[in-house]
Short mmCIF file of C-alpha atoms in Angstrom, two decimals:
data_model
loop_
_atom_site.label_atom_id
_atom_site.label_comp_id
_atom_site.label_asym_id
_atom_site.label_seq_id
_atom_site.Cartn_x
_atom_site.Cartn_y
_atom_site.Cartn_z
CA MET A 1 22.01 -33.17 -31.54
CA VAL A 2 19.41 -30.61 -31.86
CA ASN A 3 19.29 -27.08 -31.22
CA THR A 4 17.10 -24.13 -32.40
CA PRO A 5 16.73 -20.76 -31.36
CA ASP A 6 13.94 -22.12 -29.41
CA LYS A 7 14.06 -25.34 -28.55
CA VAL A 8 17.26 -26.44 -26.72
CA SER A 9 18.28 -30.69 -26.40
CA PRO A 10 18.78 -31.56 -22.81
CA LEU A 11 21.20 -34.24 -25.04
CA ALA A 12 23.42 -31.06 -26.54
CA ASP A 13 26.49 -31.70 -24.94
CA LEU A 14 25.80 -35.67 -24.83
CA ALA A 15 24.33 -37.00 -27.97
CA MET A 16 27.70 -35.95 -29.83
CA PRO A 17 28.50 -38.06 -32.82
CA ASN A 18 31.56 -40.01 -32.11
CA ARG A 19 32.45 -43.65 -32.79
CA PRO A 20 33.86 -45.69 -29.33
CA ALA A 21 37.33 -47.16 -30.05
CA GLY A 22 38.13 -50.39 -30.11
CA ARG A 23 34.87 -51.98 -30.52
CA GLN A 24 32.77 -52.17 -33.67
CA PRO A 25 29.69 -50.66 -32.80
CA GLN A 26 26.72 -52.60 -33.14
CA VAL A 27 24.40 -50.03 -32.76
CA GLU A 28 23.26 -46.34 -33.31
CA LEU A 29 22.37 -44.12 -30.92
CA SER A 30 20.83 -40.66 -32.17
CA GLU A 31 19.13 -37.92 -31.26
CA ARG A 32 15.89 -37.39 -34.07
CA LEU A 33 14.76 -33.53 -34.30
CA CYS A 34 10.87 -33.46 -33.56
CA ASP A 35 9.15 -30.02 -35.00
CA SER A 36 5.89 -31.05 -33.69
CA LEU A 37 4.41 -33.70 -31.47
CA VAL A 38 1.34 -33.00 -29.83
CA GLN A 39 -1.53 -35.30 -28.04
CA VAL A 40 -4.85 -35.86 -29.12
CA GLN A 41 -7.69 -37.54 -26.60
CA ALA A 42 -11.04 -38.14 -27.85
CA TRP A 43 -13.88 -38.06 -25.46
CA PRO A 44 -15.36 -41.80 -25.27
CA GLY A 45 -18.19 -40.70 -27.36
CA THR A 46 -16.58 -38.79 -30.29
CA MET A 47 -13.91 -41.10 -31.64
CA ALA A 48 -14.94 -40.75 -35.34
CA LYS A 49 -15.01 -37.41 -35.20
CA VAL A 50 -11.48 -37.01 -33.95
CA HIS A 51 -10.35 -39.26 -36.46
CA LYS A 52 -12.35 -37.18 -38.91
CA ALA A 53 -10.41 -33.67 -37.75
CA ILE A 54 -6.49 -35.30 -37.38
CA SER A 55 -7.64 -36.72 -41.30
CA ASP A 56 -8.44 -32.93 -42.36
CA VAL A 57 -5.69 -31.52 -40.61
CA THR A 58 -2.40 -34.54 -41.68
CA GLY A 59 -4.31 -36.04 -44.51
CA THR A 60 -3.72 -39.56 -42.60
CA ARG A 61 -6.46 -41.22 -40.13
CA PRO A 62 -5.04 -43.15 -37.11
CA ALA A 63 -4.72 -46.81 -37.75
CA LYS A 64 -6.26 -49.93 -35.85
CA GLY A 65 -4.67 -51.46 -32.87
CA HIS A 66 -1.27 -50.65 -31.56
CA ALA A 67 0.30 -49.63 -35.36
CA ALA A 68 1.07 -46.21 -36.04
CA ALA A 69 -0.17 -44.52 -39.43
CA LEU A 70 2.57 -42.84 -41.66
CA LYS A 71 2.19 -40.18 -44.23
CA GLY A 72 5.35 -38.50 -45.28
CA PRO A 73 5.92 -36.68 -42.23
CA VAL A 74 3.20 -37.86 -40.45
CA CYS A 75 3.26 -40.05 -37.46
CA ILE A 76 0.31 -40.67 -35.55
CA MET A 77 0.82 -43.06 -32.85
CA PRO A 78 -1.85 -44.73 -30.36
CA ALA A 79 -1.28 -43.57 -27.02
CA GLY A 80 -4.27 -45.42 -25.09
CA PRO A 81 -7.94 -46.05 -25.83
CA GLY A 82 -8.49 -42.32 -28.15
CA ARG A 83 -5.37 -41.25 -27.64
CA TYR A 84 -2.49 -40.40 -30.40
CA LEU A 85 0.38 -38.83 -30.32
CA ILE A 86 0.83 -37.15 -33.39
CA GLU A 87 4.04 -35.97 -35.20
CA ASP A 88 4.53 -33.61 -38.04
CA GLU A 89 7.18 -31.34 -39.62
CA THR A 90 5.36 -28.10 -39.63
CA GLU A 91 5.30 -25.81 -36.49
CA ASN A 92 1.80 -25.21 -36.52
CA LEU A 93 0.70 -28.93 -36.06
CA GLU A 94 -0.70 -28.09 -32.30
CA ILE A 95 -2.63 -24.81 -33.89
CA ARG A 96 -4.59 -26.47 -36.39
CA LEU A 97 -5.39 -29.75 -34.64
CA ARG A 98 -7.21 -27.31 -31.67
CA ALA A 99 -8.94 -25.20 -34.65
CA ALA A 100 -10.45 -28.54 -35.76
CA ILE A 101 -11.04 -30.34 -32.13
CA GLY A 102 -12.50 -28.04 -30.10
CA ALA A 103 -13.60 -28.92 -26.22
CA HIS A 104 -16.60 -30.56 -27.24
CA LEU A 105 -14.62 -33.45 -28.98
CA GLY A 106 -11.83 -33.78 -27.04
CA ALA A 107 -8.17 -32.36 -25.54
CA VAL A 108 -5.15 -31.28 -27.79
CA THR A 109 -2.08 -31.16 -26.13
CA GLY A 110 1.39 -29.17 -27.30
CA LEU A 111 4.10 -32.23 -26.43
CA THR A 112 7.18 -30.68 -28.84
CA HIS A 113 9.29 -29.42 -25.87
CA GLY A 114 8.11 -31.78 -23.45
CA ARG A 115 9.08 -35.04 -25.24
CA VAL A 116 12.81 -35.88 -26.75
CA VAL A 117 13.31 -38.66 -29.21
CA VAL A 118 16.01 -40.77 -28.88
CA ALA A 119 16.45 -43.05 -32.16
CA ILE A 120 18.28 -46.42 -31.68
CA ARG A 121 19.37 -48.73 -34.76
CA GLY A 122 21.58 -51.72 -35.21
CA GLU A 123 21.35 -55.62 -35.21
CA LYS A 124 21.30 -55.62 -31.30
CA ALA A 125 18.93 -52.63 -30.50
CA ALA A 126 16.24 -54.60 -29.70
CA TRP A 127 18.85 -56.56 -27.44
CA VAL A 128 19.84 -53.28 -25.64
CA LEU A 129 16.40 -52.18 -25.21
CA ALA A 130 15.46 -55.63 -23.48
CA SER A 131 18.14 -55.02 -20.99
CA GLY A 132 16.16 -52.42 -19.01
CA ILE A 133 12.64 -52.28 -20.43
CA ALA A 134 10.42 -55.11 -19.30
CA ILE A 135 7.98 -55.38 -22.90
CA ASN A 136 8.62 -58.43 -25.45
CA PHE A 137 10.74 -57.04 -28.02
CA ASP A 138 10.11 -60.54 -30.24
CA PRO A 139 8.76 -59.36 -34.12
CA SER A 140 5.90 -61.76 -33.73
CA ALA A 141 4.85 -59.91 -30.45
CA PHE A 142 5.89 -56.63 -31.16
CA PRO A 143 5.90 -55.89 -35.11
CA VAL A 144 7.81 -53.14 -37.45
CA GLY A 145 5.13 -50.29 -37.39
CA ASP A 146 3.57 -50.86 -33.97
CA VAL A 147 3.87 -48.35 -30.79
CA ARG A 148 3.88 -49.41 -27.22
CA LEU A 149 3.58 -47.10 -24.32
CA THR A 150 6.04 -48.65 -20.88
CA HIS A 151 8.63 -47.11 -18.88
CA HIS A 152 11.80 -47.59 -18.21
CA HIS A 153 12.41 -47.53 -14.24
CA ASP A 154 10.38 -44.32 -13.61
CA ILE A 155 11.15 -43.18 -16.82
CA GLY A 156 7.77 -42.61 -19.11
CA VAL A 157 9.11 -44.34 -22.02
CA THR A 158 6.64 -44.31 -25.90
CA ILE A 159 8.34 -46.71 -28.30
CA HIS A 160 7.39 -46.99 -32.07
CA ARG A 161 9.10 -49.53 -33.86
CA THR A 162 10.23 -48.17 -37.04
CA ALA A 163 12.27 -51.79 -38.73
CA GLU A 164 13.01 -54.71 -37.38
CA ASP A 165 16.58 -53.35 -35.63
CA ALA A 166 15.42 -49.85 -35.42
CA PHE A 167 13.44 -47.85 -32.72
CA ASP A 168 12.30 -44.40 -32.09
CA LEU A 169 12.01 -43.75 -28.44
CA TYR A 170 10.06 -40.71 -27.08
CA VAL A 171 11.03 -39.62 -23.33
CA PHE A 172 10.41 -36.86 -21.35
CA THR A 173 12.40 -34.33 -21.63
CA SER A 174 13.18 -33.77 -18.03
CA PHE A 175 14.15 -37.11 -18.00
CA ALA A 176 16.08 -37.44 -21.50
CA ARG A 177 19.84 -36.93 -19.85
CA GLY A 178 19.03 -39.74 -17.40
CA PHE A 179 17.14 -41.59 -19.96
CA TRP A 180 20.34 -41.23 -22.14
CA HIS A 181 22.67 -41.83 -19.66
CA TRP A 182 21.18 -45.83 -19.05
CA ILE A 183 20.67 -46.43 -22.86
CA SER A 184 24.55 -45.75 -23.54
CA THR A 185 25.99 -47.65 -20.67
CA ALA A 186 23.75 -50.19 -22.09
CA ALA A 187 24.97 -50.15 -25.80
CA GLU A 188 28.19 -50.02 -24.16
CA GLU A 189 28.51 -53.74 -23.86
CA VAL A 190 27.59 -54.28 -27.32
CA GLY A 191 29.61 -51.18 -28.72
CA TYR A 192 28.01 -48.08 -30.17
CA SER A 193 28.55 -44.87 -32.26
CA VAL A 194 26.67 -42.05 -32.47
CA GLY A 195 24.74 -40.71 -35.13
CA MET B 1 3.26 -60.56 -10.86
CA ARG B 2 2.27 -59.66 -14.23
CA ILE B 3 -0.83 -57.81 -14.85
CA THR B 4 -3.27 -57.59 -18.37
CA CYS B 5 -3.71 -54.22 -19.22
CA PRO B 6 -7.18 -54.30 -21.34
CA TRP B 7 -5.07 -52.65 -24.09
CA CYS B 8 -1.19 -52.76 -23.72
CA GLY B 9 -1.16 -56.08 -23.25
CA GLU B 10 0.57 -58.50 -20.35
CA ARG B 11 2.80 -56.10 -18.53
CA ASP B 12 5.09 -56.24 -14.92
CA HIS B 13 3.57 -54.89 -12.07
CA GLN B 14 5.84 -52.22 -11.84
CA GLU B 15 3.98 -50.28 -14.51
CA PHE B 16 0.76 -50.36 -12.73
CA THR B 17 -0.05 -48.41 -9.45
CA TYR B 18 -2.47 -50.07 -6.59
CA ARG B 19 -5.08 -47.25 -6.31
CA GLY B 20 -7.14 -49.18 -3.14
CA ASP B 21 -10.04 -52.26 -2.78
CA ALA B 22 -12.52 -52.08 -5.78
CA ALA B 23 -15.23 -53.16 -3.42
CA ALA B 24 -15.60 -50.08 -1.21
CA LYS B 25 -18.79 -48.32 -1.68
CA ARG B 26 -18.45 -44.77 -1.53
CA PRO B 27 -21.60 -43.93 0.53
CA ALA B 28 -24.25 -41.33 -0.91
CA MET B 29 -22.99 -37.69 -0.58
CA SER B 30 -26.59 -36.89 1.63
CA ASP B 31 -25.98 -39.89 3.63
CA GLU B 32 -24.60 -37.69 6.43
CA SER B 33 -23.85 -40.73 8.58
CA ILE B 34 -19.95 -39.92 10.02
CA GLU B 35 -19.91 -43.39 10.49
CA ALA B 36 -20.31 -44.34 6.71
CA HIS B 37 -18.06 -42.41 5.48
CA GLN B 38 -15.76 -43.19 8.27
CA ALA B 39 -15.74 -47.06 6.77
CA TYR B 40 -15.63 -46.04 3.69
CA VAL B 41 -12.43 -44.55 3.73
CA TYR B 42 -10.80 -46.46 6.79
CA ASP B 43 -12.16 -49.81 6.98
CA ARG B 44 -11.15 -52.73 5.12
CA GLU B 45 -11.57 -56.74 4.94
CA ASN B 46 -8.05 -58.36 4.74
CA PRO B 47 -9.25 -61.74 2.90
CA ASP B 48 -7.31 -64.44 2.48
CA GLY B 49 -7.95 -65.58 -1.50
CA ALA B 50 -9.71 -63.61 -4.27
CA HIS B 51 -9.77 -59.86 -3.96
CA ARG B 52 -10.98 -56.97 -6.33
CA GLU B 53 -8.71 -54.26 -6.30
CA LEU B 54 -8.14 -51.09 -8.53
CA TRP B 55 -4.82 -50.51 -10.24
CA ASN B 56 -4.03 -47.90 -12.58
CA HIS B 57 -1.68 -48.53 -15.64
CA THR B 58 0.49 -45.21 -15.08
CA GLY B 59 3.57 -46.82 -16.96
CA GLY B 60 1.50 -47.47 -19.90
CA CYS B 61 -2.05 -46.10 -21.06
CA ARG B 62 -2.36 -44.79 -17.97
CA LYS B 63 -6.37 -46.79 -17.97
CA HIS B 64 -7.69 -47.94 -14.44
CA LEU B 65 -8.72 -51.59 -14.22
CA VAL B 66 -10.29 -53.49 -11.66
CA VAL B 67 -7.76 -56.78 -10.88
CA THR B 68 -9.30 -59.70 -8.94
CA ARG B 69 -5.59 -61.12 -7.25
CA ASN B 70 -5.66 -64.17 -4.83
CA THR B 71 -4.12 -62.71 -1.90
CA LEU B 72 -2.21 -65.97 -0.74
CA THR B 73 -1.09 -66.58 -4.18
CA HIS B 74 -0.48 -63.35 -6.16
CA GLN B 75 -2.69 -65.31 -8.71
CA ILE B 76 -4.35 -63.14 -11.17
CA THR B 77 -7.54 -64.28 -12.54
CA LEU B 78 -9.16 -61.37 -13.72
CA CYS B 79 -8.52 -58.10 -15.58
CA GLU B 80 -11.62 -55.72 -16.57
CA PRO B 81 -11.47 -52.39 -17.83
CA ILE B 82 -13.42 -49.91 -15.94
CA GLY B 83 -14.80 -46.51 -17.21
CA PRO B 84 -16.08 -44.73 -19.81
CA TRP B 85 -14.14 -46.67 -22.52
CA ALA B 86 -14.83 -50.01 -20.54
CA LYS B 87 -17.25 -51.15 -22.87
CA ARG B 88 -14.59 -50.24 -26.48
CA LEU B 89 -11.91 -52.32 -24.82
CA LYS B 90 -14.29 -54.84 -23.97
CA ALA B 91 -15.12 -55.16 -27.58
CA ALA B 92 -11.86 -54.67 -29.13
CA ALA B 93 -10.85 -57.56 -26.50
CA LYS B 94 -13.47 -60.38 -28.72
#
């Protein structure tokens, strides 16, 4: 549940901490605060310079392949060729990235208010997600630390596997209530709590 | 039907959006022939067998690719990245 003066969560009246009676919860759902979320898209010939600019601003470089790069509160997630979703605790991340990455290097887009992060954790987390998202959640195909871009029906979702039994799901703010309705309904079968 | 995106890997085709016949060639803008432009916009072959077509991975990396699909069996034999990132994607796939 996230409510700050300038950011009102669409899940404010849904993601209320509770514990359904009569069943031992096997997953925990929660909404995680996302202070700054920025998308950076490099142009095809400027990736090296954009990587350096990201490193200068955040203190870490994008990882190779589909792995997220983590350093303290900074998380750099690959979101396509030359495209990254960067999360940080500081609220001026977009301003600093925009200053470091001019239009000649790439495009910087603030998504802080455009995404909601739903976290799911627990022994049955992958099982719950697999009931509605058609990607392979086996750790051999989707290892810890990796990021996948996919959708649940028509709701786009970026999935970061933070542990073998934990995932952060970045969904569009305007679809967050529908997504929460689905994931909480899917989790009812195994029992869930809201943290 | 499963499509292997060069960036995201194998996914269900519902993540993709069909963008049309990849074989259609746009006439030069200097070509003033109405017939040529009309043929480009409207005229399509209806082949039975291998067909090259444009798909966009709208539910993933949002990149375009050319998919070679058998129109009789839906068997997909080739997925090629196109556009300015194609060279890098092909190199990464090796």
